[in-house]
CSV table of C-alpha atoms and ligand atoms in Angstrom, one decimal:
chain,number,residue,atom,x,y,z
A,220,MET,CA,-91.7,-15.7,9.1
A,221,THR,CA,-94.6,-16.9,11.2
A,222,ALA,CA,-94.4,-19.9,13.4
A,223,ALA,CA,-96.9,-21.7,11.2
A,224,ALA,CA,-94.8,-21.0,8.1
A,225,PHE,CA,-91.8,-22.5,9.9
A,226,VAL,CA,-93.6,-25.7,10.8
A,227,VAL,CA,-95.1,-26.2,7.3
A,228,GLY,CA,-92.2,-24.9,5.2
A,229,GLU,CA,-89.2,-26.5,6.8
A,230,LEU,CA,-90.3,-30.0,7.4
A,231,GLY,CA,-92.5,-31.7,4.8
A,232,ILE,CA,-92.6,-34.8,6.9
A,233,TYR,CA,-96.2,-35.2,8.0
A,234,THR,CA,-98.5,-37.8,6.3
A,235,CYS,CA,-102.2,-38.4,6.3
A,236,PRO,CA,-102.9,-40.6,9.4
A,237,GLY,CA,-105.4,-42.5,7.2
A,238,CYS,CA,-103.7,-42.8,3.8
A,239,LYS,CA,-100.1,-42.5,5.0
A,240,ARG,CA,-99.4,-40.2,2.0
A,241,LEU,CA,-97.3,-37.1,2.4
A,242,LEU,CA,-99.5,-34.1,3.0
A,243,ARG,CA,-99.6,-30.9,0.9
A,244,GLN,CA,-99.1,-27.7,2.8
A,245,GLU,CA,-101.6,-24.9,2.6
A,246,GLU,CA,-101.8,-21.6,4.4
A,247,GLU,CA,-103.5,-22.8,7.6
A,248,ALA,CA,-103.7,-26.6,7.1
A,249,PHE,CA,-102.2,-29.7,5.7
A,250,ARG,CA,-104.3,-31.4,3.0
A,251,CYS,CA,-104.2,-35.0,1.8
A,252,SER,CA,-104.4,-35.2,-2.0
A,253,THR,CA,-105.7,-38.8,-1.8
A,254,CYS,CA,-108.7,-38.5,0.6
A,255,CYS,CA,-108.9,-34.6,0.5
A,256,HIS,CA,-109.0,-34.3,4.3
A,257,ALA,CA,-107.6,-31.1,5.6
A,258,TYR,CA,-105.8,-31.0,9.0
A,259,PRO,CA,-105.7,-27.5,10.5
A,260,ILE,CA,-102.6,-25.9,11.9
A,261,ARG,CA,-103.6,-24.2,15.2
A,262,GLU,CA,-101.1,-21.8,16.7
A,263,SER,CA,-98.3,-23.4,14.6
A,264,ILE,CA,-99.3,-26.9,15.7
A,265,PRO,CA,-100.7,-29.3,13.1
A,266,ASP,CA,-103.9,-31.0,14.5
A,267,PHE,CA,-104.4,-34.6,13.2
A,268,LEU,CA,-107.1,-35.3,15.7
A,269,GLY,CA,-109.5,-32.5,14.9
A,270,GLU,CA,-111.8,-32.9,17.8
A,271,GLU,CA,-112.0,-31.6,21.4
A,272,LEU,CA,-111.2,-34.3,23.9
A,273,SER,CA,-114.3,-33.6,26.0
A,274,GLN,CA,-116.5,-33.9,22.8
A,275,SER,CA,-114.9,-37.1,21.5
A,276,LYS,CA,-117.0,-40.2,20.9
A,277,ASP,CA,-114.0,-42.2,21.9
A,278,PRO,CA,-114.2,-42.8,25.7
A,279,GLU,CA,-110.4,-43.1,25.9
A,280,LEU,CA,-109.9,-39.6,24.5
A,281,ARG,CA,-112.8,-38.3,26.7
A,282,ARG,CA,-110.9,-39.7,29.7
A,283,MET,CA,-107.9,-37.5,28.8
A,284,ARG,CA,-110.0,-34.3,28.8
A,285,PHE,CA,-108.5,-32.9,32.0
A,286,ILE,CA,-104.9,-33.2,30.7
A,287,ASP,CA,-105.0,-29.8,28.9
A,288,ARG,CA,-105.3,-28.1,32.3
A,289,MET,CA,-102.4,-29.9,33.8
A,290,ALA,CA,-100.0,-28.5,31.2
A,291,ARG,CA,-98.8,-25.6,33.4
A,292,ILE,CA,-98.0,-27.8,36.4
A,293,TYR,CA,-96.7,-30.8,34.6
A,294,GLU,CA,-93.0,-29.9,35.0
A,295,THR,CA,-93.4,-28.4,38.5
A,296,ARG,CA,-93.3,-30.0,41.9
A,297,LEU,CA,-97.0,-30.3,41.8
A,298,TRP,CA,-97.0,-33.2,39.3
A,299,TYR,CA,-93.9,-35.4,38.6
A,300,PRO,CA,-92.5,-35.7,42.2
A,301,LEU,CA,-96.0,-36.5,43.5
A,302,ILE,CA,-96.7,-39.2,40.9
A,303,LEU,CA,-93.2,-40.7,41.1
A,304,ASN,CA,-93.4,-41.0,44.9
A,305,VAL,CA,-97.0,-42.2,45.1
A,306,TYR,CA,-96.9,-44.8,42.3
A,307,GLY,CA,-93.2,-45.5,42.1
A,308,GLY,CA,-92.3,-45.4,45.8
A,309,PHE,CA,-90.6,-42.9,48.0
A,310,ARG,CA,-87.2,-41.9,46.6
A,311,SER,CA,-87.6,-44.2,43.6
A,312,ALA,CA,-86.2,-41.9,40.9
A,313,SER,CA,-86.6,-38.2,40.3
A,314,LEU,CA,-87.6,-36.6,37.0
A,315,ALA,CA,-84.0,-35.4,36.5
A,316,GLN,CA,-82.8,-39.0,36.9
A,317,LEU,CA,-85.4,-40.3,34.5
A,318,ILE,CA,-84.4,-37.7,31.9
A,319,GLY,CA,-80.8,-38.7,32.5
A,320,ARG,CA,-81.5,-42.4,31.9
A,321,ILE,CA,-83.6,-41.8,28.8
A,322,SER,CA,-81.0,-39.4,27.3
A,323,GLN,CA,-78.2,-41.9,28.0
A,324,ASN,CA,-80.1,-44.7,26.1
A,325,VAL,CA,-80.1,-42.6,22.9
A,326,GLN,CA,-77.0,-40.4,23.5
A,327,SER,CA,-74.8,-41.7,20.6
A,328,ILE,CA,-77.6,-41.8,18.0
A,329,LYS,CA,-78.1,-39.1,15.3
A,330,GLY,CA,-81.1,-38.5,13.2
A,331,ARG,CA,-84.9,-38.2,13.6
A,332,VAL,CA,-86.5,-38.9,17.0
A,333,ILE,CA,-90.2,-39.4,17.7
A,334,ASP,CA,-91.4,-38.5,21.1
A,335,ILE,CA,-94.7,-40.3,21.7
A,336,ALA,CA,-97.2,-38.6,24.0
A,337,CYS,CA,-94.6,-35.9,24.5
A,338,GLY,CA,-96.6,-33.6,26.8
A,339,PRO,CA,-94.7,-30.3,26.8
A,340,GLY,CA,-91.6,-32.0,25.4
A,341,THR,CA,-90.4,-32.9,28.9
A,342,TYR,CA,-87.9,-35.5,27.5
A,343,GLY,CA,-87.8,-34.7,23.8
A,344,ARG,CA,-86.8,-31.1,24.1
A,345,ARG,CA,-83.9,-32.0,26.4
A,346,ILE,CA,-82.4,-34.3,23.8
A,347,ALA,CA,-83.2,-32.1,20.8
A,348,SER,CA,-80.1,-30.8,19.0
A,349,PRO,CA,-78.8,-30.1,15.5
A,350,LEU,CA,-78.0,-33.8,15.4
A,351,LYS,CA,-81.3,-35.0,16.8
A,352,GLU,CA,-84.5,-33.5,15.2
A,353,VAL,CA,-87.4,-34.4,17.6
A,354,PHE,CA,-91.0,-34.7,16.6
A,355,GLY,CA,-93.4,-34.8,19.5
A,356,ILE,CA,-97.0,-36.0,19.3
A,357,ASP,CA,-99.6,-35.8,21.9
A,358,VAL,CA,-103.5,-35.7,22.1
A,359,SER,CA,-103.5,-32.7,24.4
A,360,MET,CA,-103.3,-29.3,22.6
A,361,GLY,CA,-102.7,-27.7,26.0
A,362,MET,CA,-99.6,-29.7,26.6
A,363,LEU,CA,-98.3,-29.1,23.0
A,364,GLN,CA,-98.9,-25.4,23.3
A,365,GLN,CA,-97.0,-25.4,26.6
A,366,GLY,CA,-94.2,-27.3,24.9
A,367,ALA,CA,-94.1,-24.8,22.1
A,368,ALA,CA,-93.9,-22.0,24.7
A,369,TYR,CA,-91.0,-23.7,26.5
A,370,THR,CA,-89.0,-24.3,23.3
A,371,ALA,CA,-89.5,-20.7,22.2
A,372,LYS,CA,-88.4,-19.4,25.6
A,373,GLU,CA,-85.4,-21.9,25.7
A,374,GLY,CA,-84.4,-21.2,22.1
A,375,ILE,CA,-84.8,-24.9,21.1
A,376,LEU,CA,-85.1,-25.1,17.3
A,377,ASN,CA,-85.1,-28.9,16.8
A,378,MET,CA,-88.3,-29.9,18.6
A,379,HIS,CA,-91.6,-29.9,16.7
A,380,PHE,CA,-95.1,-30.6,18.0
A,381,ALA,CA,-98.2,-32.1,16.4
A,382,ARG,CA,-101.5,-33.3,17.8
A,383,ALA,CA,-102.0,-37.0,17.0
A,384,ARG,CA,-102.7,-40.2,18.7
A,385,VAL,CA,-100.3,-43.1,19.0
A,386,GLU,CA,-102.5,-45.5,17.2
A,387,ALA,CA,-102.5,-43.3,14.0
A,388,LEU,CA,-99.1,-41.6,13.7
A,389,PRO,CA,-98.9,-39.0,10.9
A,390,PHE,CA,-95.6,-40.3,9.5
A,391,GLU,CA,-94.3,-42.6,6.8
A,392,ASP,CA,-92.9,-46.1,7.6
A,393,GLY,CA,-89.3,-46.4,8.9
A,394,ILE,CA,-88.1,-42.8,9.2
A,395,PHE,CA,-87.1,-42.5,12.9
A,396,GLU,CA,-83.8,-43.6,14.5
A,397,VAL,CA,-85.2,-43.3,18.0
A,398,ALA,CA,-88.6,-43.4,19.7
A,399,LEU,CA,-89.2,-42.1,23.2
A,400,CYS,CA,-92.3,-43.0,25.1
A,401,CYS,CA,-92.1,-41.5,28.6
A,402,GLY,CA,-94.9,-41.5,31.1
A,403,SER,CA,-97.6,-42.9,28.8
A,404,LEU,CA,-97.2,-46.5,27.7
A,405,HIS,CA,-99.2,-47.6,30.8
A,406,LEU,CA,-102.1,-45.3,29.7
A,407,PHE,CA,-102.6,-46.7,26.1
A,408,THR,CA,-105.8,-48.8,25.6
A,409,ASP,CA,-104.0,-51.5,23.8
A,410,THR,CA,-100.3,-51.7,24.4
A,411,VAL,CA,-99.6,-53.9,21.4
A,412,VAL,CA,-101.5,-51.8,19.0
A,413,ALA,CA,-99.6,-48.7,20.2
A,414,LEU,CA,-96.2,-50.5,20.1
A,415,ARG,CA,-96.9,-51.8,16.6
A,416,GLU,CA,-97.7,-48.3,15.3
A,417,ILE,CA,-94.5,-46.9,17.0
A,418,ALA,CA,-92.5,-49.8,15.4
A,419,ARG,CA,-94.0,-49.0,12.0
A,420,VAL,CA,-92.5,-45.5,11.9
A,421,MET,CA,-89.1,-46.6,13.2
A,422,LYS,CA,-86.1,-47.8,11.1
A,423,PRO,CA,-85.0,-51.4,11.6
A,424,GLY,CA,-82.6,-51.5,14.5
A,425,ALA,CA,-83.9,-48.2,15.9
A,426,ILE,CA,-84.0,-47.7,19.7
A,427,LEU,CA,-87.2,-47.4,21.8
A,428,SER,CA,-86.6,-45.7,25.1
A,429,VAL,CA,-89.4,-45.8,27.7
A,430,PHE,CA,-90.3,-44.7,31.2
A,431,THR,CA,-93.4,-46.5,32.5
A,432,PHE,CA,-94.6,-48.3,35.7
A,433,THR,CA,-94.1,-51.9,36.7
A,434,ALA,CA,-95.4,-54.1,39.5
A,435,GLY,CA,-92.4,-53.2,41.7
A,436,ARG,CA,-91.5,-53.4,45.3
A,437,ARG,CA,-92.3,-49.9,46.4
A,438,GLY,CA,-95.1,-47.3,46.1
A,439,ILE,CA,-98.8,-48.2,45.9
A,440,LEU,CA,-98.2,-50.3,42.8
A,441,LYS,CA,-96.6,-53.0,44.9
A,442,PHE,CA,-100.1,-54.0,46.0
A,443,ARG,CA,-102.0,-56.3,43.7
A,444,ARG,CA,-105.4,-54.8,44.7
A,445,MET,CA,-104.1,-51.3,44.0
A,446,ARG,CA,-102.8,-52.4,40.6
A,447,GLU,CA,-106.2,-53.8,39.8
A,448,ARG,CA,-107.8,-50.6,40.9
A,449,CYS,CA,-105.4,-48.5,38.7
A,450,ARG,CA,-106.2,-50.8,35.8
A,451,ARG,CA,-109.9,-49.9,36.1
A,452,ILE,CA,-109.1,-46.2,35.8
A,453,GLY,CA,-106.7,-46.8,32.8
A,454,LEU,CA,-103.3,-47.1,34.4
A,455,HIS,CA,-101.6,-50.4,33.6
A,456,ALA,CA,-98.6,-51.4,35.8
A,457,PHE,CA,-96.7,-54.0,33.7
A,458,GLU,CA,-95.2,-57.2,34.8
A,459,LEU,CA,-91.8,-57.4,33.1
A,460,SER,CA,-92.5,-60.8,31.5
A,461,GLU,CA,-95.8,-59.4,30.1
A,462,LEU,CA,-94.1,-56.3,28.7
A,463,GLU,CA,-91.4,-58.4,27.0
A,464,GLN,CA,-94.2,-60.5,25.4
A,465,TYR,CA,-95.9,-57.3,24.1
A,466,LEU,CA,-92.6,-56.0,22.7
A,467,THR,CA,-91.9,-59.2,20.9
A,468,ALA,CA,-95.4,-59.3,19.5
A,469,SER,CA,-94.8,-55.7,18.2
A,470,GLY,CA,-91.5,-56.4,16.4
A,471,PHE,CA,-89.0,-55.4,19.1
A,472,THR,CA,-86.1,-57.3,20.6
A,473,ASP,CA,-83.3,-56.7,23.1
A,474,PHE,CA,-85.5,-55.7,26.1
A,475,GLN,CA,-83.2,-54.0,28.7
A,476,PRO,CA,-85.3,-53.1,31.8
A,477,GLU,CA,-84.1,-51.1,34.8
A,478,ALA,CA,-86.5,-50.8,37.7
A,479,SER,CA,-86.4,-48.4,40.6
A,480,GLY,CA,-89.3,-49.1,43.0
A,481,SER,CA,-92.3,-49.4,40.7
A,482,ILE,CA,-90.7,-47.1,38.1
A,483,LEU,CA,-89.4,-48.8,35.1
A,484,THR,CA,-87.1,-47.4,32.4
A,485,PHE,CA,-86.2,-49.7,29.5
A,486,SER,CA,-84.8,-49.7,26.0
A,487,ALA,CA,-85.6,-52.1,23.2
A,488,ARG,CA,-84.6,-52.3,19.6
A,489,LYS,CA,-86.8,-52.7,16.5
A,490,LYS,CA,-86.0,-56.0,14.9
A,491,VAL,CA,-84.0,-56.1,11.7
A,492,PRO,CA,-84.5,-58.8,9.1
A,493,GLY,CA,-82.4,-61.8,10.2
A,494,ASP,CA,-82.9,-61.2,14.0
A,495,PRO,CA,-83.8,-64.4,15.8
A,496,VAL,CA,-87.6,-64.7,16.1
B,604,ZN,ZN1,-105.7,-39.1,3.4
């Protein structure tokens, strides 16, 4: 059985990002029977974006065009420790600690997990298990391919990768028990648009577990001028009150933040009918 056949045959979960209808599987693509659009499967990874980042008309996607090349160093000392120390502050939290916190937030939950902007599955593949089927999405094919290589090498069967953007997730409403969003919420063009789309695919009461940056007391993000400069290049260091507002506006409640320097991990819960407004 080829890797592509595994992805297509076993899951039957992907929907057309436009029509939100379940897609029909073909040999090398998923096809929408409503709008007839075909989404290719490249090296076993469904591609719902269908364009090169460097060629995109969308400036936000073009800005991400270098990310493919970072895939090989993303989980090495050349990336995470550097970013965490510079932005979060010296000795704020390590990648291992972040993975620990995120995993703990979702430890007792069984079912489907969506890993938003999953990179090479840095968080998702560490919680994937027969009890937690993880679906990672990212705009970077380089990151996704690296993730697929890691999962193959590590023998992880319960993590799946697809190329899609957070604003147009290729899934039906309300099917995930957990959403992870680690290292990317601060990069989305419109935080509320992204959070609303994440909430759409989550079940009522499902847990959102996030690592992002805040205007904390350590690292370069403690300086207002540096935060403004980061904002101009697309990195948004959140104030806690601002983030809580965004979450409420997107249908989440129960905001539980934990800051370490300027590094923020938090969990929140998708509202269920009857929750206080
Ligand atoms: Zn369609």
